[in-house]
Coordinates of C-alpha atoms in Angstrom, one line a residue:
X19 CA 0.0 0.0 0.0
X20 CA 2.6 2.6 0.9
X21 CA 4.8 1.4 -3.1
X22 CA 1.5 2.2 -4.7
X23 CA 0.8 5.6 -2.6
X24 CA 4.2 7.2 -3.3
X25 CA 3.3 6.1 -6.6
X26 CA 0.6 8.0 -7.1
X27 CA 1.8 10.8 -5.6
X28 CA 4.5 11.0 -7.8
X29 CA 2.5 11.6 -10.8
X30 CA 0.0 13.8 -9.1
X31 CA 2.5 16.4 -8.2
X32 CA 4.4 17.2 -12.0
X33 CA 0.4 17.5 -13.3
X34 CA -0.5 19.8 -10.5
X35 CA 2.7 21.7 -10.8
X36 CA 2.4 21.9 -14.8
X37 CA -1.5 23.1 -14.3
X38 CA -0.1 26.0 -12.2
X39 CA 3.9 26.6 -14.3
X40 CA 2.0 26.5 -17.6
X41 CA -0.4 29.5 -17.7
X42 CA 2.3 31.3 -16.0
X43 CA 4.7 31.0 -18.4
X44 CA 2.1 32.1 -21.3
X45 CA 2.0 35.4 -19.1
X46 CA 5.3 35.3 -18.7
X47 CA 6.0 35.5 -22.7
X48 CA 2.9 37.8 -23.0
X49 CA 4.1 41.0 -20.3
X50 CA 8.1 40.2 -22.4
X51 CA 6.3 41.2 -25.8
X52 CA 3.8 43.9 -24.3
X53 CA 7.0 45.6 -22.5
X54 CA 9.1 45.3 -25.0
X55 CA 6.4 47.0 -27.5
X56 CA 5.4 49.6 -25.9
X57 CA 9.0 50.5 -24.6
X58 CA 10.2 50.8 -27.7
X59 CA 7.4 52.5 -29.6
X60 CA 7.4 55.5 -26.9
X61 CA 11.3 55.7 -27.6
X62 CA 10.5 56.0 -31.2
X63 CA 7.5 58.7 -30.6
X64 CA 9.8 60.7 -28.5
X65 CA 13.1 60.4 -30.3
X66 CA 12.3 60.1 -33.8
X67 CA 10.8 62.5 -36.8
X68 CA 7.6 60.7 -38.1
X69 CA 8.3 59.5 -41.9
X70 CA 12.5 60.2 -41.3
X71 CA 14.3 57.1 -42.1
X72 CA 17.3 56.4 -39.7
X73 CA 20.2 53.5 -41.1
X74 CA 21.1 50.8 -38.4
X75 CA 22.3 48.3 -40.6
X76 CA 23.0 50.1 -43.8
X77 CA 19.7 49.2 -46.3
X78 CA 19.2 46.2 -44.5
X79 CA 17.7 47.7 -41.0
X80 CA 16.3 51.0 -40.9
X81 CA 13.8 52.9 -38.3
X82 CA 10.9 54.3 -39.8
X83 CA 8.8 56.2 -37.9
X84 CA 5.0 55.8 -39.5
X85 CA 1.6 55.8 -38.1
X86 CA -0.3 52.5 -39.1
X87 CA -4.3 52.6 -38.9
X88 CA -4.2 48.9 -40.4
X89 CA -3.8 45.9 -39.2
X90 CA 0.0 44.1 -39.4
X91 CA 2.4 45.7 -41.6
X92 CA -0.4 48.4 -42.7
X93 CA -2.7 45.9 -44.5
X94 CA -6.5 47.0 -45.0
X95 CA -6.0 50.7 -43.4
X96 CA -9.1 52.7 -43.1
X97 CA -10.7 49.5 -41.1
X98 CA -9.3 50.2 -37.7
X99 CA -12.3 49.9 -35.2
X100 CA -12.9 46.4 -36.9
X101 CA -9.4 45.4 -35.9
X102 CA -9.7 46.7 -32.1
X103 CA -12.8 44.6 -32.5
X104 CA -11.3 41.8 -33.5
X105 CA -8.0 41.9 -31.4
X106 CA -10.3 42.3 -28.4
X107 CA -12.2 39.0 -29.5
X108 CA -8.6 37.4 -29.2
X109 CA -7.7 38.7 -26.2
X110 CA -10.9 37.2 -24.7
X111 CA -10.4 34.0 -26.6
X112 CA -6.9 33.4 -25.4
X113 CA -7.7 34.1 -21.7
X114 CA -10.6 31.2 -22.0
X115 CA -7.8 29.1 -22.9
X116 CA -5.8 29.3 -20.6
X117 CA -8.2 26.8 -17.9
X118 CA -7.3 24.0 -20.6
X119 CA -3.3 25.3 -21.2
X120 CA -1.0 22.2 -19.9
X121 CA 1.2 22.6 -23.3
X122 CA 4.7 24.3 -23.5
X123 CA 4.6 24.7 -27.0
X124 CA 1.0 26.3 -26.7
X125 CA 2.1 28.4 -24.0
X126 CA 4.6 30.2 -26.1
X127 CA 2.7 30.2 -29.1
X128 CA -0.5 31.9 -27.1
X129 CA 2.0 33.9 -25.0
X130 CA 3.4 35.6 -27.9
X131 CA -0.2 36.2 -29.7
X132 CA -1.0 37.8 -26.5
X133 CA 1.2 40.0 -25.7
X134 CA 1.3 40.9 -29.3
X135 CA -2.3 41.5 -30.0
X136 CA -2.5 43.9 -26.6
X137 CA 0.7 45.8 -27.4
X138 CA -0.8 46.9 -31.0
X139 CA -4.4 46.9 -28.7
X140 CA -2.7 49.4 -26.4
X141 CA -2.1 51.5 -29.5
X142 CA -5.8 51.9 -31.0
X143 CA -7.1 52.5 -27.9
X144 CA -4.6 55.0 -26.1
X145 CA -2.8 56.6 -29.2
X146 CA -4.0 59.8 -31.8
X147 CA -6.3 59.9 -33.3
X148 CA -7.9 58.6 -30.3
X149 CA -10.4 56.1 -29.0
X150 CA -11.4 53.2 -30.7
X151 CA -9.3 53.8 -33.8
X152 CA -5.9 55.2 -32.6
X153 CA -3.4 54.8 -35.2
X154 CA -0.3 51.4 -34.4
X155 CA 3.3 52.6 -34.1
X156 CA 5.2 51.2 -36.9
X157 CA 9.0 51.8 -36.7
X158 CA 11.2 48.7 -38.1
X159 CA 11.7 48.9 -42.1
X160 CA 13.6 46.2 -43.8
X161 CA 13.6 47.4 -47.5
X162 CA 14.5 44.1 -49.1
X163 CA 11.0 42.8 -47.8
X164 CA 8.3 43.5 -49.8
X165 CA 4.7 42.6 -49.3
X166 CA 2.6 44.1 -52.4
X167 CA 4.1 47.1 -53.2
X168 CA 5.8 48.6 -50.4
X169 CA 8.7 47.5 -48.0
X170 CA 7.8 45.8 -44.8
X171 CA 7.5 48.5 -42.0
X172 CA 6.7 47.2 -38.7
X173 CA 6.9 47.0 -35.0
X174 CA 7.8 44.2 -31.7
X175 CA 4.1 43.5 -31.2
X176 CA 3.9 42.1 -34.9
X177 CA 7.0 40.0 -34.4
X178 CA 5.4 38.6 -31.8
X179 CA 2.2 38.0 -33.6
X180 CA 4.1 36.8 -36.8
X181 CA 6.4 34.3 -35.1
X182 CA 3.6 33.1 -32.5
X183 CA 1.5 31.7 -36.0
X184 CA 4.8 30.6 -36.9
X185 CA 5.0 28.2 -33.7
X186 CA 1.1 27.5 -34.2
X187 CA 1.4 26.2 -37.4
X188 CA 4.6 23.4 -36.4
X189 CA 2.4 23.0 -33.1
X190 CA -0.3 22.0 -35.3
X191 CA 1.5 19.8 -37.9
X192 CA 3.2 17.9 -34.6
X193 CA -0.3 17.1 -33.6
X194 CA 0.1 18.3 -30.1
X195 CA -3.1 18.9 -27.8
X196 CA -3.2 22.2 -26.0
X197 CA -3.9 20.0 -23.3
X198 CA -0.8 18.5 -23.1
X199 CA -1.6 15.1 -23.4
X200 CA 0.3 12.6 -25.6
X201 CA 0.1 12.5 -29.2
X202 CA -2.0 9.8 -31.2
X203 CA -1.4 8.9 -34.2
X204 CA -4.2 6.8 -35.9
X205 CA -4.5 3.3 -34.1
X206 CA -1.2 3.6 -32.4
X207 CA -1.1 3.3 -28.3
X208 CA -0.5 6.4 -26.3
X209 CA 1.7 6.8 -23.5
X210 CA -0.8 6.1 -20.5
X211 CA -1.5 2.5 -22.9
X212 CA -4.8 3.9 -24.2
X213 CA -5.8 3.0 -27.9
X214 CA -6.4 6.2 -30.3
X215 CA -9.4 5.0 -31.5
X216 CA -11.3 4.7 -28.0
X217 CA -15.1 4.0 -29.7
X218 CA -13.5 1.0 -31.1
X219 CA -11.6 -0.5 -27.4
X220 CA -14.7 -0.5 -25.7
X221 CA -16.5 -3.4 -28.2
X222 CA -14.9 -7.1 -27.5
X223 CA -13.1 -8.8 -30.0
X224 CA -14.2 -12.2 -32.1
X225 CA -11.9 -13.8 -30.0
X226 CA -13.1 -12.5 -26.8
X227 CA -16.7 -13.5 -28.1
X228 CA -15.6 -16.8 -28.4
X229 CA -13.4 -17.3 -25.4
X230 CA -16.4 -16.2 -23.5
X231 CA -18.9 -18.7 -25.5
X232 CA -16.7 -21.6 -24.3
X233 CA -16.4 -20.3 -20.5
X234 CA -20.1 -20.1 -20.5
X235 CA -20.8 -23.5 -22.3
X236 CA -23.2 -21.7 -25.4
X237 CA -22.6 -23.6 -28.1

């Protein structure tokens, strides 16, 4: 009785500890992005000339102080309420996550999202022209990027975003649950022993009708 005890409580405390670590470290990620955004867009607004290009890297990195009222690299501008909108909606949608988080890899992808999606958040809301529609903060150009017709200008909040769908879509191609539990592939056993297909482990074999025929003495 006391093997099997320590046992279980062996395995009970890693879950209980990976319930609590888990969302923390998706908050974690989340304030690193949100500081780091808004840190260095109120540099920029106080220490750069809007529309002045500034070399860091020659042609290769430049700051580029522009105000964005689209969404992620100033796609769709002239639609900003519909983005606070939506970036709310996330906001809400990753915080009801979070009571099923046990994942690592989820945690950084949703960390990132988050504190992405409330760093350029923190711009429409608090930023000129004002309420909802205040205008994002753009300040990193890399000329040799072009998306459409103009070079890439953007900010640490979209970094964020962009490398958090990055991590969602290997997440997603790894087939690993947000809930941390092992991966199943098709008919192959998980960790714990369980079958993937659980609909079909609950209905006996032909065998195990037959074994059970003969114990009974049917015919």
């Amino acid at each position: 009785m006391n093997d099997a005890s320590e046992v279980t409580n062996d395995v009970a405390v890693p879950a209980s500890g990976r319930r609590r670590l888990v969302p923390l470290l998706l908050l974690a990620v989340a304030v690193v992005v949100y500081a780091a955004d808004q840190l260095t867009k109120n540099w920029v607004v106080s220490h750069l000339t809007e529309g002045e290009s500034v070399p860091v890297i020659g042609d290769f990195l430049q700051w580029h102080f522009v105000r964005n009222p689209g969404a992620a690299f100033s796609f769709a501008s002239g639609s900003t309420w519909i983005f606070t909108v939506l970036a709310a909606l996330v906001v809400v949608v990753i915080l009801w996550q979070i009571r099923r988080l046990r994942s690592i890899p989820w945690a950084l992808f949703l960390g990132m999202l988050l504190g992405g999606v409330l760093g350029n958040l923190t711009d429409r809301l608090t930023r000129p022209p004002g309420f909802p529609e205040g205008h994002v903060v753009d300040f990193i150009l890399t000329p040799w990027m072009w998306l459409g017709f103009n070079p890439a200008i953007y900010n640490v909040a979209d970094i964020g975003i962009v490398t958090g769908m990055g991590l969602f879509v290997i997440v997603s191609l790894l087939g690993l649950p947000i809930d941390g539990s092992p991966r199943i592939r098709g008919g192959e056993a998980a960790e714990d022993g369980s079958v993937g297909d659980e609909s079909a482990s609950d209905e006996p074999t032909a065998g195990e009708r037959a074994a059970e025929g003969e114990t009974d003495g049917t015919p």
